[in-house]
Amino acid sequence: MTSRPDQKVTRLTDDDQKRLVDQRAVVERFLADDASRQKYKTASGKLGTIDGILRARAFRAHQTCELQCLGVVLGDAFVQELKMEWVMVEDENGRDPAVRLPARASCSSR
């Protein structure tokens, strides 16, 4: 994700972190037992949980907040597997969490 001139990308605040924890909790309530909670700790387990919730049609199309919670868990899988990082992006539409590849230090000498 590259920042556009009309976007402001910032680190997560403590309130942002709490928001993500609360959103994860919406999905994590579907983890029925210790085995599913253990599996959920992996990126593939997170994806499997999302898949199961979608296949069960646990959320309807109008449940925007709940569906966004699935997006947070998908972002967590990206962070875990692809070493991405959570940031906040602010633009004319508001302020929302997003994942991005971390900035890499450039090599000035080769």
GROMACS .gro file of N, CA and C in nm:
model
  330
    1MET      N    1   0.084  -0.116   0.000
    1MET     CA    2   0.000   0.000   0.000
    1MET      C    3   0.089   0.123   0.000
    2THR      N    4   0.074   0.206  -0.098
    2THR     CA    5   0.149   0.331  -0.099
    2THR      C    6   0.056   0.443  -0.056
    3SER      N    7   0.112   0.538   0.012
    3SER     CA    8   0.034   0.651   0.061
    3SER      C    9   0.011   0.751  -0.051
    4ARG      N   10  -0.112   0.792  -0.068
    4ARG     CA   11  -0.144   0.897  -0.164
    4ARG      C   12  -0.129   1.031  -0.094
    5PRO      N   13  -0.109   1.138  -0.169
    5PRO     CA   14  -0.091   1.269  -0.106
    5PRO      C   15  -0.209   1.309  -0.016
    6ASP      N   16  -0.328   1.260  -0.046
    6ASP     CA   17  -0.445   1.295   0.034
    6ASP      C   18  -0.470   1.196   0.148
    7GLN      N   19  -0.374   1.107   0.173
    7GLN     CA   20  -0.383   1.011   0.283
    7GLN      C   21  -0.275   1.040   0.386
    8LYS      N   22  -0.311   1.018   0.511
    8LYS     CA   23  -0.215   1.029   0.620
    8LYS      C   24  -0.205   0.890   0.682
    9VAL      N   25  -0.085   0.834   0.684
    9VAL     CA   26  -0.060   0.702   0.741
    9VAL      C   27   0.016   0.721   0.871
   10THR      N   28  -0.039   0.664   0.980
   10THR     CA   29   0.022   0.678   1.112
   10THR      C   30   0.028   0.543   1.183
   11ARG      N   31   0.108   0.539   1.287
   11ARG     CA   32   0.114   0.420   1.372
   11ARG      C   33  -0.017   0.408   1.450
   12LEU      N   34  -0.042   0.288   1.501
   12LEU     CA   35  -0.160   0.266   1.583
   12LEU      C   36  -0.143   0.332   1.720
   13THR      N   37  -0.249   0.394   1.768
   13THR     CA   38  -0.251   0.445   1.905
   13THR      C   39  -0.301   0.333   1.996
   14ASP      N   40  -0.296   0.356   2.127
   14ASP     CA   41  -0.351   0.258   2.220
   14ASP      C   42  -0.500   0.235   2.193
   15ASP      N   43  -0.574   0.342   2.162
   15ASP     CA   44  -0.716   0.327   2.129
   15ASP      C   45  -0.737   0.244   2.002
   16ASP      N   46  -0.650   0.263   1.905
   16ASP     CA   47  -0.657   0.184   1.781
   16ASP      C   48  -0.633   0.036   1.812
   17GLN      N   49  -0.533   0.009   1.896
   17GLN     CA   50  -0.503  -0.129   1.935
   17GLN      C   51  -0.624  -0.192   2.002
   18LYS      N   52  -0.689  -0.117   2.093
   18LYS     CA   53  -0.808  -0.169   2.162
   18LYS      C   54  -0.920  -0.197   2.063
   19ARG      N   55  -0.936  -0.109   1.966
   19ARG     CA   56  -1.039  -0.129   1.864
   19ARG      C   57  -1.016  -0.261   1.791
   20LEU      N   58  -0.891  -0.290   1.754
   20LEU     CA   59  -0.859  -0.414   1.684
   20LEU      C   60  -0.883  -0.535   1.775
   21VAL      N   61  -0.847  -0.524   1.901
   21VAL     CA   62  -0.871  -0.633   1.997
   21VAL      C   63  -1.022  -0.661   2.005
   22ASP      N   64  -1.101  -0.556   2.015
   22ASP     CA   65  -1.246  -0.572   2.023
   22ASP      C   66  -1.302  -0.635   1.896
   23GLN      N   67  -1.248  -0.597   1.780
   23GLN     CA   68  -1.294  -0.654   1.654
   23GLN      C   69  -1.254  -0.801   1.643
   24ARG      N   70  -1.134  -0.834   1.688
   24ARG     CA   71  -1.092  -0.975   1.687
   24ARG      C   72  -1.183  -1.060   1.774
   25ALA      N   73  -1.227  -1.004   1.886
   25ALA     CA   74  -1.311  -1.078   1.980
   25ALA      C   75  -1.443  -1.121   1.916
   26VAL      N   76  -1.495  -1.041   1.822
   26VAL     CA   77  -1.618  -1.078   1.751
   26VAL      C   78  -1.599  -1.209   1.676
   27VAL      N   79  -1.483  -1.226   1.615
   27VAL     CA   80  -1.453  -1.348   1.539
   27VAL      C   81  -1.415  -1.461   1.635
   28GLU      N   82  -1.338  -1.429   1.736
   28GLU     CA   83  -1.286  -1.533   1.826
   28GLU      C   84  -1.396  -1.601   1.907
   29ARG      N   85  -1.512  -1.540   1.917
   29ARG     CA   86  -1.622  -1.606   1.989
   29ARG      C   87  -1.671  -1.731   1.916
   30PHE      N   88  -1.632  -1.745   1.790
   30PHE     CA   89  -1.668  -1.864   1.712
   30PHE      C   90  -1.572  -1.981   1.736
   31LEU      N   91  -1.466  -1.958   1.811
   31LEU     CA   92  -1.370  -2.064   1.841
   31LEU      C   93  -1.428  -2.149   1.954
   32ALA      N   94  -1.473  -2.268   1.919
   32ALA     CA   95  -1.554  -2.349   2.010
   32ALA      C   96  -1.475  -2.422   2.118
   33ASP      N   97  -1.350  -2.455   2.091
   33ASP     CA   98  -1.277  -2.539   2.186
   33ASP      C   99  -1.128  -2.506   2.183
   34ASP      N  100  -1.053  -2.574   2.270
   34ASP     CA  101  -0.909  -2.548   2.277
   34ASP      C  102  -0.838  -2.578   2.145
   35ALA      N  103  -0.881  -2.683   2.076
   35ALA     CA  104  -0.817  -2.719   1.949
   35ALA      C  105  -0.833  -2.607   1.846
   36SER      N  106  -0.953  -2.552   1.837
   36SER     CA  107  -0.974  -2.444   1.739
   36SER      C  108  -0.900  -2.318   1.783
   37ARG      N  109  -0.891  -2.292   1.913
   37ARG     CA  110  -0.815  -2.175   1.960
   37ARG      C  111  -0.666  -2.192   1.933
   38GLN      N  112  -0.615  -2.312   1.944
   38GLN     CA  113  -0.474  -2.339   1.913
   38GLN      C  114  -0.448  -2.320   1.764
   39LYS      N  115  -0.535  -2.375   1.682
   39LYS     CA  116  -0.519  -2.364   1.536
   39LYS      C  117  -0.527  -2.217   1.492
   40TYR      N  118  -0.615  -2.141   1.559
   40TYR     CA  119  -0.636  -2.000   1.526
   40TYR      C  120  -0.509  -1.917   1.544
   41LYS      N  121  -0.416  -1.964   1.624
   41LYS     CA  122  -0.290  -1.892   1.646
   41LYS      C  123  -0.204  -1.886   1.521
   42THR      N  124  -0.231  -1.971   1.423
   42THR     CA  125  -0.156  -1.972   1.297
   42THR      C  126  -0.230  -1.891   1.191
   43ALA      N  127  -0.156  -1.848   1.091
   43ALA     CA  128  -0.220  -1.774   0.980
   43ALA      C  129  -0.323  -1.863   0.910
   44SER      N  130  -0.289  -1.988   0.885
   44SER     CA  131  -0.385  -2.076   0.817
   44SER      C  132  -0.507  -2.102   0.905
   45GLY      N  133  -0.489  -2.105   1.037
   45GLY     CA  134  -0.602  -2.121   1.127
   45GLY      C  135  -0.695  -2.000   1.123
   46LYS      N  136  -0.637  -1.881   1.113
   46LYS     CA  137  -0.719  -1.760   1.101
   46LYS      C  138  -0.799  -1.764   0.971
   47LEU      N  139  -0.733  -1.804   0.862
   47LEU     CA  140  -0.803  -1.813   0.733
   47LEU      C  141  -0.911  -1.919   0.738
   48GLY      N  142  -0.885  -2.031   0.804
   48GLY     CA  143  -0.985  -2.135   0.819
   48GLY      C  144  -1.105  -2.089   0.900
   49THR      N  145  -1.080  -2.009   1.002
   49THR     CA  146  -1.189  -1.954   1.082
   49THR      C  147  -1.275  -1.861   0.998
   50ILE      N  148  -1.212  -1.774   0.923
   50ILE     CA  149  -1.286  -1.684   0.833
   50ILE      C  150  -1.370  -1.766   0.736
   51ASP      N  151  -1.309  -1.867   0.676
   51ASP     CA  152  -1.379  -1.952   0.580
   51ASP      C  153  -1.500  -2.018   0.645
   52GLY      N  154  -1.481  -2.072   0.764
   52GLY     CA  155  -1.591  -2.138   0.833
   52GLY      C  156  -1.706  -2.043   0.864
   53ILE      N  157  -1.673  -1.923   0.908
   53ILE     CA  158  -1.777  -1.823   0.938
   53ILE      C  159  -1.852  -1.785   0.811
   54LEU      N  160  -1.780  -1.766   0.702
   54LEU     CA  161  -1.844  -1.729   0.575
   54LEU      C  162  -1.930  -1.844   0.522
   55ARG      N  163  -1.879  -1.965   0.529
   55ARG     CA  164  -1.957  -2.081   0.481
   55ARG      C  165  -2.083  -2.102   0.564
   56ALA      N  166  -2.075  -2.074   0.694
   56ALA     CA  167  -2.191  -2.089   0.782
   56ALA      C  168  -2.290  -1.973   0.766
   57ARG      N  169  -2.247  -1.872   0.690
   57ARG     CA  170  -2.329  -1.752   0.671
   57ARG      C  171  -2.371  -1.693   0.805
   58ALA      N  172  -2.273  -1.689   0.895
   58ALA     CA  173  -2.297  -1.637   1.029
   58ALA      C  174  -2.328  -1.487   1.028
   59PHE      N  175  -2.276  -1.417   0.929
   59PHE     CA  176  -2.301  -1.274   0.916
   59PHE      C  177  -2.375  -1.249   0.785
   60ARG      N  178  -2.468  -1.159   0.790
   60ARG     CA  179  -2.544  -1.119   0.670
   60ARG      C  180  -2.478  -0.998   0.605
   61ALA      N  181  -2.513  -0.972   0.482
   61ALA     CA  182  -2.451  -0.864   0.404
   61ALA      C  183  -2.465  -0.728   0.472
   62HIS      N  184  -2.571  -0.706   0.547
   62HIS     CA  185  -2.592  -0.576   0.612
   62HIS      C  186  -2.514  -0.562   0.743
   63GLN      N  187  -2.446  -0.667   0.787
   63GLN     CA  188  -2.370  -0.663   0.913
   63GLN      C  189  -2.227  -0.614   0.886
   64THR      N  190  -2.218  -0.489   0.846
   64THR     CA  191  -2.091  -0.429   0.805
   64THR      C  192  -1.985  -0.439   0.913
   65CYS      N  193  -2.018  -0.407   1.035
   65CYS     CA  194  -1.918  -0.409   1.143
   65CYS      C  195  -1.862  -0.549   1.162
   66GLU      N  196  -1.948  -0.651   1.162
   66GLU     CA  197  -1.903  -0.788   1.181
   66GLU      C  198  -1.815  -0.833   1.064
   67LEU      N  199  -1.852  -0.794   0.943
   67LEU     CA  200  -1.771  -0.830   0.826
   67LEU      C  201  -1.636  -0.759   0.831
   68GLN      N  202  -1.633  -0.638   0.882
   68GLN     CA  203  -1.505  -0.568   0.898
   68GLN      C  204  -1.418  -0.641   1.000
   69CYS      N  205  -1.479  -0.704   1.099
   69CYS     CA  206  -1.404  -0.782   1.197
   69CYS      C  207  -1.333  -0.899   1.129
   70LEU      N  208  -1.398  -0.960   1.031
   70LEU     CA  209  -1.333  -1.066   0.953
   70LEU      C  210  -1.211  -1.009   0.881
   71GLY      N  211  -1.224  -0.887   0.832
   71GLY     CA  212  -1.112  -0.821   0.764
   71GLY      C  213  -0.994  -0.797   0.857
   72VAL      N  214  -1.021  -0.770   0.983
   72VAL     CA  215  -0.913  -0.752   1.080
   72VAL      C  216  -0.838  -0.884   1.098
   73VAL      N  217  -0.913  -0.993   1.107
   73VAL     CA  218  -0.848  -1.124   1.123
   73VAL      C  219  -0.770  -1.160   0.996
   74LEU      N  220  -0.823  -1.126   0.879
   74LEU     CA  221  -0.749  -1.146   0.755
   74LEU      C  222  -0.620  -1.064   0.758
   75GLY      N  223  -0.629  -0.940   0.803
   75GLY     CA  224  -0.510  -0.856   0.817
   75GLY      C  225  -0.409  -0.919   0.913
   76ASP      N  226  -0.459  -0.977   1.022
   76ASP     CA  227  -0.369  -1.044   1.117
   76ASP      C  228  -0.294  -1.159   1.050
   77ALA      N  229  -0.363  -1.232   0.963
   77ALA     CA  230  -0.297  -1.342   0.891
   77ALA      C  231  -0.187  -1.287   0.801
   78PHE      N  232  -0.211  -1.175   0.734
   78PHE     CA  233  -0.109  -1.111   0.651
   78PHE      C  234   0.010  -1.066   0.736
   79VAL      N  235  -0.020  -1.005   0.849
   79VAL     CA  236   0.086  -0.958   0.939
   79VAL      C  237   0.171  -1.077   0.984
   80GLN      N  238   0.103  -1.184   1.021
   80GLN     CA  239   0.173  -1.302   1.072
   80GLN      C  240   0.255  -1.372   0.964
   81GLU      N  241   0.196  -1.391   0.848
   81GLU     CA  242   0.260  -1.472   0.744
   81GLU      C  243   0.354  -1.392   0.655
   82LEU      N  244   0.317  -1.269   0.624
   82LEU     CA  245   0.393  -1.188   0.528
   82LEU      C  246   0.475  -1.078   0.594
   83LYS      N  247   0.475  -1.077   0.726
   83LYS     CA  248   0.552  -0.977   0.803
   83LYS      C  249   0.509  -0.834   0.772
   84MET      N  250   0.379  -0.818   0.748
   84MET     CA  251   0.324  -0.685   0.726
   84MET      C  252   0.305  -0.619   0.862
   85GLU      N  253   0.259  -0.494   0.863
   85GLU     CA  254   0.235  -0.423   0.988
   85GLU      C  255   0.102  -0.348   0.981
   86TRP      N  256   0.040  -0.333   1.098
   86TRP     CA  257  -0.083  -0.255   1.108
   86TRP      C  258  -0.050  -0.107   1.114
   87VAL      N  259  -0.126  -0.027   1.042
   87VAL     CA  260  -0.117   0.119   1.046
   87VAL      C  261  -0.259   0.174   1.042
   88MET      N  262  -0.270   0.303   1.062
   88MET     CA  263  -0.398   0.371   1.044
   88MET      C  264  -0.386   0.462   0.922
   89VAL      N  265  -0.488   0.462   0.840
   89VAL     CA  266  -0.491   0.546   0.721
   89VAL      C  267  -0.608   0.643   0.734
   90GLU      N  268  -0.578   0.770   0.721
   90GLU     CA  269  -0.680   0.874   0.730
   90GLU      C  270  -0.690   0.946   0.597
   91ASP      N  271  -0.813   0.958   0.549
   91ASP     CA  272  -0.837   1.033   0.425
   91ASP      C  273  -0.975   1.098   0.434
   92GLU      N  274  -1.026   1.143   0.323
   92GLU     CA  275  -1.154   1.214   0.323
   92GLU      C  276  -1.270   1.125   0.369
   93ASN      N  277  -1.251   0.993   0.370
   93ASN     CA  278  -1.356   0.900   0.411
   93ASN      C  279  -1.349   0.862   0.558
   94GLY      N  280  -1.245   0.904   0.628
   94GLY     CA  281  -1.232   0.871   0.770
   94GLY      C  282  -1.097   0.813   0.803
   95ARG      N  283  -1.091   0.745   0.916
   95ARG     CA  284  -0.965   0.688   0.967
   95ARG      C  285  -0.989   0.540   0.994
   96ASP      N  286  -0.911   0.456   0.928
   96ASP     CA  287  -0.932   0.312   0.937
   96ASP      C  288  -0.800   0.237   0.944
   97PRO      N  289  -0.805   0.117   1.004
   97PRO     CA  290  -0.685   0.034   1.008
   97PRO      C  291  -0.657  -0.027   0.871
   98ALA      N  292  -0.529  -0.050   0.846
   98ALA     CA  293  -0.485  -0.114   0.721
   98ALA      C  294  -0.355  -0.187   0.750
   99VAL      N  295  -0.319  -0.278   0.663
   99VAL     CA  296  -0.189  -0.343   0.674
   99VAL      C  297  -0.102  -0.301   0.557
  100ARG      N  298   0.027  -0.298   0.582
  100ARG     CA  299   0.122  -0.263   0.476
  100ARG      C  300   0.253  -0.335   0.504
  101LEU      N  301   0.332  -0.347   0.399
  101LEU     CA  302   0.468  -0.396   0.418
  101LEU      C  303   0.546  -0.285   0.488
  102PRO      N  304   0.626  -0.319   0.588
  102PRO     CA  305   0.700  -0.215   0.658
  102PRO      C  306   0.801  -0.149   0.566
  103ALA      N  307   0.827  -0.022   0.594
  103ALA     CA  308   0.927   0.052   0.515
  103ALA      C  309   1.062  -0.015   0.534
  104ARG      N  310   1.131  -0.033   0.428
  104ARG     CA  311   1.263  -0.096   0.433
  104ARG      C  312   1.369   0.013   0.424
  105ALA      N  313   1.475  -0.005   0.497
  105ALA     CA  314   1.588   0.090   0.488
  105ALA      C  315   1.652   0.071   0.350
  106SER      N  316   1.675   0.181   0.283
  106SER     CA  317   1.736   0.171   0.151
  106SER      C  318   1.888   0.161   0.165
  107CYS      N  319   1.948   0.095   0.071
  107CYS     CA  320   2.094   0.080   0.069
  107CYS      C  321   2.151   0.187  -0.022
  108SER      N  322   2.228   0.278   0.036
  108SER     CA  323   2.282   0.386  -0.047
  108SER      C  324   2.414   0.346  -0.111
  109SER      N  325   2.481   0.247  -0.055
  109SER     CA  326   2.605   0.202  -0.118
  109SER      C  327   2.590   0.057  -0.157
  110ARG      N  328   2.645   0.021  -0.271
  110ARG     CA  329   2.633  -0.117  -0.318
  110ARG      C  330   2.767  -0.177  -0.341
   0.00000   0.00000   0.00000
